[in-house]
Structures are given as structure tokens and as C-alpha cells.
PDB file of C-alpha atoms in Angstrom:
ATOM      1  CA  UNK A 266       7.145  21.150 -23.617  1.00  0.00           C
ATOM      2  CA  UNK A 267       4.680  20.639 -26.113  1.00  0.00           C
ATOM      3  CA  UNK A 268       7.238  17.604 -27.356  1.00  0.00           C
ATOM      4  CA  UNK A 269       6.601  15.387 -23.612  1.00  0.00           C
ATOM      5  CA  UNK A 270       3.194  15.954 -24.419  1.00  0.00           C
ATOM      6  CA  UNK A 271       3.080  14.601 -27.079  1.00  0.00           C
ATOM      7  CA  UNK A 272       4.926  11.307 -26.325  1.00  0.00           C
ATOM      8  CA  UNK A 273       2.728  11.092 -23.499  1.00  0.00           C
ATOM      9  CA  UNK A 274      -0.439  11.634 -25.636  1.00  0.00           C
ATOM     10  CA  UNK A 275       0.864   8.970 -28.353  1.00  0.00           C
ATOM     11  CA  UNK A 276       1.738   6.306 -25.059  1.00  0.00           C
ATOM     12  CA  UNK A 277      -1.876   7.074 -24.508  1.00  0.00           C
ATOM     13  CA  UNK A 278      -3.128   6.773 -27.687  1.00  0.00           C
ATOM     14  CA  UNK A 279      -1.013   3.302 -27.999  1.00  0.00           C
ATOM     15  CA  UNK A 280      -2.722   2.070 -25.050  1.00  0.00           C
ATOM     16  CA  UNK A 281      -6.035   2.563 -25.534  1.00  0.00           C
ATOM     17  CA  UNK A 282      -5.487   0.750 -29.472  1.00  0.00           C
ATOM     18  CA  UNK A 283      -4.504  -1.859 -27.103  1.00  0.00           C
ATOM     19  CA  UNK A 284      -7.311  -1.915 -25.834  1.00  0.00           C
ATOM     20  CA  UNK A 285      -9.206  -1.486 -27.864  1.00  0.00           C
ATOM     21  CA  UNK A 286      -8.118  -3.946 -30.214  1.00  0.00           C
ATOM     22  CA  UNK A 287      -8.411  -6.629 -28.261  1.00  0.00           C
ATOM     23  CA  UNK A 288      -4.451  -7.410 -26.457  1.00  0.00           C
ATOM     24  CA  UNK A 289      -4.646  -7.371 -22.536  1.00  0.00           C
ATOM     25  CA  UNK A 290      -1.271  -8.508 -21.758  1.00  0.00           C
ATOM     26  CA  UNK A 291       1.287  -6.544 -19.330  1.00  0.00           C
ATOM     27  CA  UNK A 292       3.674  -7.199 -21.485  1.00  0.00           C
ATOM     28  CA  UNK A 293       1.594  -5.871 -24.789  1.00  0.00           C
ATOM     29  CA  UNK A 294       1.112  -2.597 -23.028  1.00  0.00           C
ATOM     30  CA  UNK A 295       4.693  -2.094 -21.693  1.00  0.00           C
ATOM     31  CA  UNK A 296       5.485  -2.090 -25.075  1.00  0.00           C
ATOM     32  CA  UNK A 297       3.895   0.501 -26.061  1.00  0.00           C
ATOM     33  CA  UNK A 298       5.245   2.775 -23.057  1.00  0.00           C
ATOM     34  CA  UNK A 299       9.179   1.848 -24.935  1.00  0.00           C
ATOM     35  CA  UNK A 300       7.423   2.334 -27.849  1.00  0.00           C
ATOM     36  CA  UNK A 301       6.735   6.036 -27.093  1.00  0.00           C
ATOM     37  CA  UNK A 302       9.334   6.379 -24.635  1.00  0.00           C
ATOM     38  CA  UNK A 303      12.095   4.583 -25.340  1.00  0.00           C
ATOM     39  CA  UNK A 304      12.960   2.536 -22.494  1.00  0.00           C
ATOM     40  CA  UNK A 305      10.400   1.940 -19.451  1.00  0.00           C
ATOM     41  CA  UNK A 306       9.699   4.399 -17.053  1.00  0.00           C
ATOM     42  CA  UNK A 307       9.496   2.963 -13.868  1.00  0.00           C
ATOM     43  CA  UNK A 308       6.613   5.116 -12.553  1.00  0.00           C
ATOM     44  CA  UNK A 309       5.177   3.605 -15.437  1.00  0.00           C
ATOM     45  CA  UNK A 310       5.884   0.283 -14.896  1.00  0.00           C
ATOM     46  CA  UNK A 311       3.653   0.670 -11.477  1.00  0.00           C
ATOM     47  CA  UNK A 312       0.203   1.953 -13.376  1.00  0.00           C
ATOM     48  CA  UNK A 313       0.438  -0.480 -15.329  1.00  0.00           C
ATOM     49  CA  UNK A 314       1.376  -2.843 -12.896  1.00  0.00           C
ATOM     50  CA  UNK A 315      -1.479  -1.870 -10.137  1.00  0.00           C
ATOM     51  CA  UNK A 316      -4.200  -1.183 -13.761  1.00  0.00           C
ATOM     52  CA  UNK A 317      -3.306  -4.909 -15.246  1.00  0.00           C
ATOM     53  CA  UNK A 318      -3.086  -6.260 -11.615  1.00  0.00           C
ATOM     54  CA  UNK A 319      -6.139  -5.323 -10.840  1.00  0.00           C
ATOM     55  CA  UNK A 320      -7.511  -7.713 -13.869  1.00  0.00           C
ATOM     56  CA  UNK A 321      -6.676 -10.663 -13.694  1.00  0.00           C
ATOM     57  CA  UNK A 322      -3.512 -10.152 -15.792  1.00  0.00           C
ATOM     58  CA  UNK A 323      -0.157 -12.004 -14.539  1.00  0.00           C
ATOM     59  CA  UNK A 324       2.990 -10.044 -13.663  1.00  0.00           C
ATOM     60  CA  UNK A 325       6.380 -10.942 -14.020  1.00  0.00           C
ATOM     61  CA  UNK A 326       8.046 -10.828 -10.624  1.00  0.00           C
ATOM     62  CA  UNK A 327      10.549  -8.954 -11.519  1.00  0.00           C
ATOM     63  CA  UNK A 328       8.165  -5.801 -12.602  1.00  0.00           C
ATOM     64  CA  UNK A 329       7.232  -6.682  -9.087  1.00  0.00           C
ATOM     65  CA  UNK A 330      10.324  -6.686  -7.477  1.00  0.00           C
ATOM     66  CA  UNK A 331      11.756  -3.978  -8.784  1.00  0.00           C
ATOM     67  CA  UNK A 332       8.784  -1.695  -8.284  1.00  0.00           C
ATOM     68  CA  UNK A 333       8.373  -2.448  -4.711  1.00  0.00           C
ATOM     69  CA  UNK A 334      12.168  -1.973  -4.922  1.00  0.00           C
ATOM     70  CA  UNK A 335      12.285   1.540  -5.600  1.00  0.00           C
ATOM     71  CA  UNK A 336       8.757   2.184  -3.283  1.00  0.00           C
ATOM     72  CA  UNK A 337      10.633   0.660  -0.498  1.00  0.00           C
ATOM     73  CA  UNK A 338      12.511   3.587  -1.317  1.00  0.00           C
ATOM     74  CA  UNK A 339      10.410   6.445  -1.485  1.00  0.00           C
ATOM     75  CA  UNK A 340       8.189   5.238   2.212  1.00  0.00           C
ATOM     76  CA  UNK A 341      11.858   5.404   3.321  1.00  0.00           C
ATOM     77  CA  UNK A 342      12.204   9.135   2.772  1.00  0.00           C
ATOM     78  CA  UNK A 343      12.705  11.347   5.408  1.00  0.00           C
ATOM     79  CA  UNK A 344      10.669  13.841   3.577  1.00  0.00           C
ATOM     80  CA  UNK A 345       7.277  13.256   3.639  1.00  0.00           C
ATOM     81  CA  UNK A 346       5.677  14.260  -0.239  1.00  0.00           C
ATOM     82  CA  UNK A 347       7.881  10.478  -1.205  1.00  0.00           C
ATOM     83  CA  UNK A 348       7.080   8.332   2.017  1.00  0.00           C
ATOM     84  CA  UNK A 349       3.193   9.962   0.928  1.00  0.00           C
ATOM     85  CA  UNK A 350       3.646   8.842  -2.920  1.00  0.00           C
ATOM     86  CA  UNK A 351       5.000   5.610  -1.499  1.00  0.00           C
ATOM     87  CA  UNK A 352       2.504   4.703   1.063  1.00  0.00           C
ATOM     88  CA  UNK A 353       0.013   5.183  -1.394  1.00  0.00           C
ATOM     89  CA  UNK A 354       1.004   3.364  -4.148  1.00  0.00           C
ATOM     90  CA  UNK A 355       1.918   0.961  -1.642  1.00  0.00           C
ATOM     91  CA  UNK A 356      -1.737   0.358  -0.754  1.00  0.00           C
ATOM     92  CA  UNK A 357      -3.139   0.279  -4.190  1.00  0.00           C
ATOM     93  CA  UNK A 358      -1.008  -2.523  -4.811  1.00  0.00           C
ATOM     94  CA  UNK A 359      -1.608  -3.911  -1.779  1.00  0.00           C
ATOM     95  CA  UNK A 360      -5.456  -4.993  -3.478  1.00  0.00           C
ATOM     96  CA  UNK A 361      -3.436  -6.439  -6.557  1.00  0.00           C
ATOM     97  CA  UNK A 362      -3.864  -9.994  -5.646  1.00  0.00           C
ATOM     98  CA  UNK A 363      -0.397 -12.141  -5.024  1.00  0.00           C
ATOM     99  CA  UNK A 364       1.267  -8.906  -4.192  1.00  0.00           C
ATOM    100  CA  UNK A 365       0.217  -8.563  -0.411  1.00  0.00           C
ATOM    101  CA  UNK A 366       2.867 -11.438   0.274  1.00  0.00           C
ATOM    102  CA  UNK A 367       5.850  -9.051  -1.008  1.00  0.00           C
ATOM    103  CA  UNK A 368       4.103  -6.004   1.095  1.00  0.00           C
ATOM    104  CA  UNK A 369       5.078  -7.690   4.622  1.00  0.00           C
ATOM    105  CA  UNK A 370       8.258  -6.923   4.081  1.00  0.00           C
ATOM    106  CA  UNK A 371       8.277  -3.223   4.564  1.00  0.00           C
ATOM    107  CA  UNK A 372       5.366  -3.741   7.255  1.00  0.00           C
ATOM    108  CA  UNK A 373       8.636  -2.822   9.831  1.00  0.00           C
ATOM    109  CA  UNK A 374       9.309   0.107   8.090  1.00  0.00           C
ATOM    110  CA  UNK A 375       5.220   0.611   7.367  1.00  0.00           C
ATOM    111  CA  UNK A 376       4.553   0.733  11.783  1.00  0.00           C
ATOM    112  CA  UNK A 377       7.218   3.252  11.979  1.00  0.00           C
ATOM    113  CA  UNK A 378       5.621   5.568   9.340  1.00  0.00           C
ATOM    114  CA  UNK A 379       2.398   5.640  12.026  1.00  0.00           C
ATOM    115  CA  UNK A 380       3.786   6.192  14.695  1.00  0.00           C
ATOM    116  CA  UNK A 381       7.071   8.607  13.992  1.00  0.00           C
ATOM    117  CA  UNK A 382       6.082  11.305  16.228  1.00  0.00           C
ATOM    118  CA  UNK A 383       6.846  14.486  13.703  1.00  0.00           C
ATOM    119  CA  UNK A 384       5.545  12.736  10.308  1.00  0.00           C
ATOM    120  CA  UNK A 385       2.897  14.492   8.724  1.00  0.00           C
ATOM    121  CA  UNK A 386      -0.915  12.863   9.596  1.00  0.00           C
ATOM    122  CA  UNK A 387      -1.276  12.679   5.781  1.00  0.00           C
ATOM    123  CA  UNK A 388       1.654   9.812   5.914  1.00  0.00           C
ATOM    124  CA  UNK A 389       0.242   8.427   8.881  1.00  0.00           C
ATOM    125  CA  UNK A 390      -3.135   8.297   7.789  1.00  0.00           C
ATOM    126  CA  UNK A 391      -1.994   6.516   4.746  1.00  0.00           C
ATOM    127  CA  UNK A 392       0.715   4.239   6.812  1.00  0.00           C
ATOM    128  CA  UNK A 393      -2.736   2.671   8.720  1.00  0.00           C
ATOM    129  CA  UNK A 394      -4.081   2.706   5.409  1.00  0.00           C
ATOM    130  CA  UNK A 395      -1.251   0.476   3.641  1.00  0.00           C
ATOM    131  CA  UNK A 396      -1.439  -1.914   7.448  1.00  0.00           C
ATOM    132  CA  UNK A 397      -4.695  -2.826   7.189  1.00  0.00           C
ATOM    133  CA  UNK A 398      -4.111  -3.811   3.432  1.00  0.00           C
ATOM    134  CA  UNK A 399      -1.714  -5.648   4.497  1.00  0.00           C
ATOM    135  CA  UNK A 400      -3.312  -6.970   6.918  1.00  0.00           C
ATOM    136  CA  UNK A 401      -3.867 -11.218   6.064  1.00  0.00           C
ATOM    137  CA  UNK A 402      -4.663 -14.081   8.633  1.00  0.00           C
ATOM    138  CA  UNK A 403      -0.455 -14.318   9.192  1.00  0.00           C
ATOM    139  CA  UNK A 404       0.272 -11.280  10.325  1.00  0.00           C
ATOM    140  CA  UNK A 405      -2.672  -9.787  11.733  1.00  0.00           C
ATOM    141  CA  UNK A 406      -1.560 -10.822  15.872  1.00  0.00           C
ATOM    142  CA  UNK A 407       1.083  -8.778  14.908  1.00  0.00           C
ATOM    143  CA  UNK A 408      -0.165  -5.825  13.753  1.00  0.00           C
ATOM    144  CA  UNK A 409      -3.349  -5.947  16.121  1.00  0.00           C
ATOM    145  CA  UNK A 410      -0.698  -5.766  18.885  1.00  0.00           C
ATOM    146  CA  UNK A 411       1.588  -2.911  17.749  1.00  0.00           C
ATOM    147  CA  UNK A 412      -1.545  -1.013  16.868  1.00  0.00           C
ATOM    148  CA  UNK A 413      -2.836  -1.969  20.779  1.00  0.00           C
ATOM    149  CA  UNK A 414       0.582  -0.402  21.871  1.00  0.00           C
ATOM    150  CA  UNK A 415      -0.022   2.662  20.120  1.00  0.00           C
ATOM    151  CA  UNK A 416      -3.001   2.920  20.562  1.00  0.00           C
ATOM    152  CA  UNK A 417      -3.018   2.613  24.931  1.00  0.00           C
ATOM    153  CA  UNK A 418       0.756   5.053  24.137  1.00  0.00           C
ATOM    154  CA  UNK A 419      -1.582   8.211  24.221  1.00  0.00           C
ATOM    155  CA  UNK A 420       0.200   8.777  21.122  1.00  0.00           C
ATOM    156  CA  UNK A 421      -2.727   8.847  18.510  1.00  0.00           C
ATOM    157  CA  UNK A 422      -3.549  12.118  16.832  1.00  0.00           C
ATOM    158  CA  UNK A 423      -7.480  12.592  17.865  1.00  0.00           C
ATOM    159  CA  UNK A 424      -8.139  12.712  14.376  1.00  0.00           C
ATOM    160  CA  UNK A 425      -6.176   9.275  13.746  1.00  0.00           C
ATOM    161  CA  UNK A 426      -7.438   7.721  16.619  1.00  0.00           C
ATOM    162  CA  UNK A 427     -11.131   6.726  15.735  1.00  0.00           C
ATOM    163  CA  UNK A 428      -9.809   5.348  11.938  1.00  0.00           C
ATOM    164  CA  UNK A 429      -7.118   3.352  13.683  1.00  0.00           C
ATOM    165  CA  UNK A 430      -9.705   1.730  16.745  1.00  0.00           C
ATOM    166  CA  UNK A 431     -12.223   0.501  13.719  1.00  0.00           C
ATOM    167  CA  UNK A 432      -9.668  -0.672  11.601  1.00  0.00           C
ATOM    168  CA  UNK A 433      -8.547  -2.782  14.427  1.00  0.00           C
ATOM    169  CA  UNK A 434     -11.678  -3.714  15.510  1.00  0.00           C
ATOM    170  CA  UNK A 435     -12.491  -4.992  11.472  1.00  0.00           C
ATOM    171  CA  UNK A 436      -8.905  -6.762  11.296  1.00  0.00           C
ATOM    172  CA  UNK A 437      -9.420  -8.282  14.627  1.00  0.00           C
ATOM    173  CA  UNK A 438     -13.811  -9.687  13.472  1.00  0.00           C
ATOM    174  CA  UNK A 439     -12.241 -10.546   9.918  1.00  0.00           C
ATOM    175  CA  UNK A 440      -8.899 -12.442  10.498  1.00  0.00           C
ATOM    176  CA  UNK A 441      -9.248 -13.510  14.095  1.00  0.00           C
ATOM    177  CA  UNK A 442      -7.981 -17.016  14.679  1.00  0.00           C
ATOM    178  CA  UNK A 443     -10.262 -17.952  17.655  1.00  0.00           C
ATOM    179  CA  UNK A 444     -12.900 -16.031  19.326  1.00  0.00           C
ATOM    180  CA  UNK A 445     -10.522 -15.781  22.246  1.00  0.00           C
ATOM    181  CA  UNK A 446      -8.648 -13.771  21.351  1.00  0.00           C
ATOM    182  CA  UNK A 447     -11.246 -11.952  19.251  1.00  0.00           C
ATOM    183  CA  UNK A 448     -13.097 -10.762  22.432  1.00  0.00           C
ATOM    184  CA  UNK A 449      -9.577 -10.398  24.222  1.00  0.00           C
ATOM    185  CA  UNK A 450      -8.389  -8.017  21.904  1.00  0.00           C
ATOM    186  CA  UNK A 451     -11.747  -5.846  21.216  1.00  0.00           C
ATOM    187  CA  UNK A 452     -11.728  -5.619  25.033  1.00  0.00           C
ATOM    188  CA  UNK A 453      -8.783  -4.490  25.587  1.00  0.00           C
ATOM    189  CA  UNK A 454      -9.316  -2.125  22.423  1.00  0.00           C
ATOM    190  CA  UNK A 455     -12.319  -0.550  24.208  1.00  0.00           C
ATOM    191  CA  UNK A 456     -10.424  -0.235  27.073  1.00  0.00           C
ATOM    192  CA  UNK A 457      -7.347   1.552  25.670  1.00  0.00           C
ATOM    193  CA  UNK A 458      -9.718   3.310  23.045  1.00  0.00           C
ATOM    194  CA  UNK A 459     -11.733   5.158  25.630  1.00  0.00           C
TER     195      UNK A 459
END
């Protein structure tokens, strides 16, 4: 246990030294992780991807692809804990430039996590957050239509309903393809949400 703590501290120290020395590339950070662990842990790759991706560092496509494949397995799990972790991490990844289009491949899985009858409320919240994060001009109508259908079904948990309605309104305003669609969407939302 002490050895693992020492290795973890060495990784942190290496990363801090790299940062202090002005080494800003993700490859340098991965090299530090490899040196401390002997191999790259996928969890470490994902953390570095999130951290460095948000700071304008170019992320290798293979690293993004491998991380998203691992997370896709998490969000497809039956148990709530791995699903929650996968959804939460994907939500963070949605903030990294260039990752949103790759996240859209998992849109149906995320929607089913939101709508699943006996899913944990925290999993549903993370699913909604991820849908909100992956929304852009190309998939807004699809996501909004699915969410409106879900609200009108009456199956939305009371504690989730307010957040869902707010996010639909924000997305509809932000990415409305035209004024008519926006007004129709808001009127439908008001009618169904009560």
C-alpha cells in the first residue's frame, strides 16, 4: 500500500515538474505516467485527456477513441456505479474541444439511461447533463424531441423534472434552427411540463 502511495506521489511530482518546466504537451505528461507505472493506465489517460484538452493542447485521436470506448462500456453497464462514473466522465469530456462529435455516437445509450424506469436518480441526472453537454446545432431537434416525449409521458421523476425542463428551454433557445421551431418547442414544453 505504501508502495502504491509512493508511486502515485511520484506521478504527481513528475506532472508538477513537467508543468513547472513549461512542458505543456500531453505526450510529455503521458511519458511521466509511463515512467512511474511502467504502462499507461486508461483512467490516467482519461484524466489527462480532460485536463489537457481543456487547456488547448492537441489530443491524439487514438487516445480520445480508446478513452471513449472504455467509457462506452461503463455507460452500458447494468450496475449504477460504473454507469454514473462513465456518464460523469463523458460530461467532462464534452467540454473538451473536438470530442462532442465523437460523444454523439453514444447518444442513444445516454437517452436510454435517462428513460430507464428503474435507473438510479443520480444516473438519470448525469444522463441529462451529458445530453445537455453533447447538444449542438446538428442534434438539437432529435434530443429536444426525445426529451419532450419523455416529459409528456409522465414518467419523469419529480426531482428531475425541473432540471429537464430548464435544460430543454436553454438548448431550444441556444440552438433553435428557426423562430417557429423555437416557439413551437417552448409552447409544447409549457403544455407538457405543467
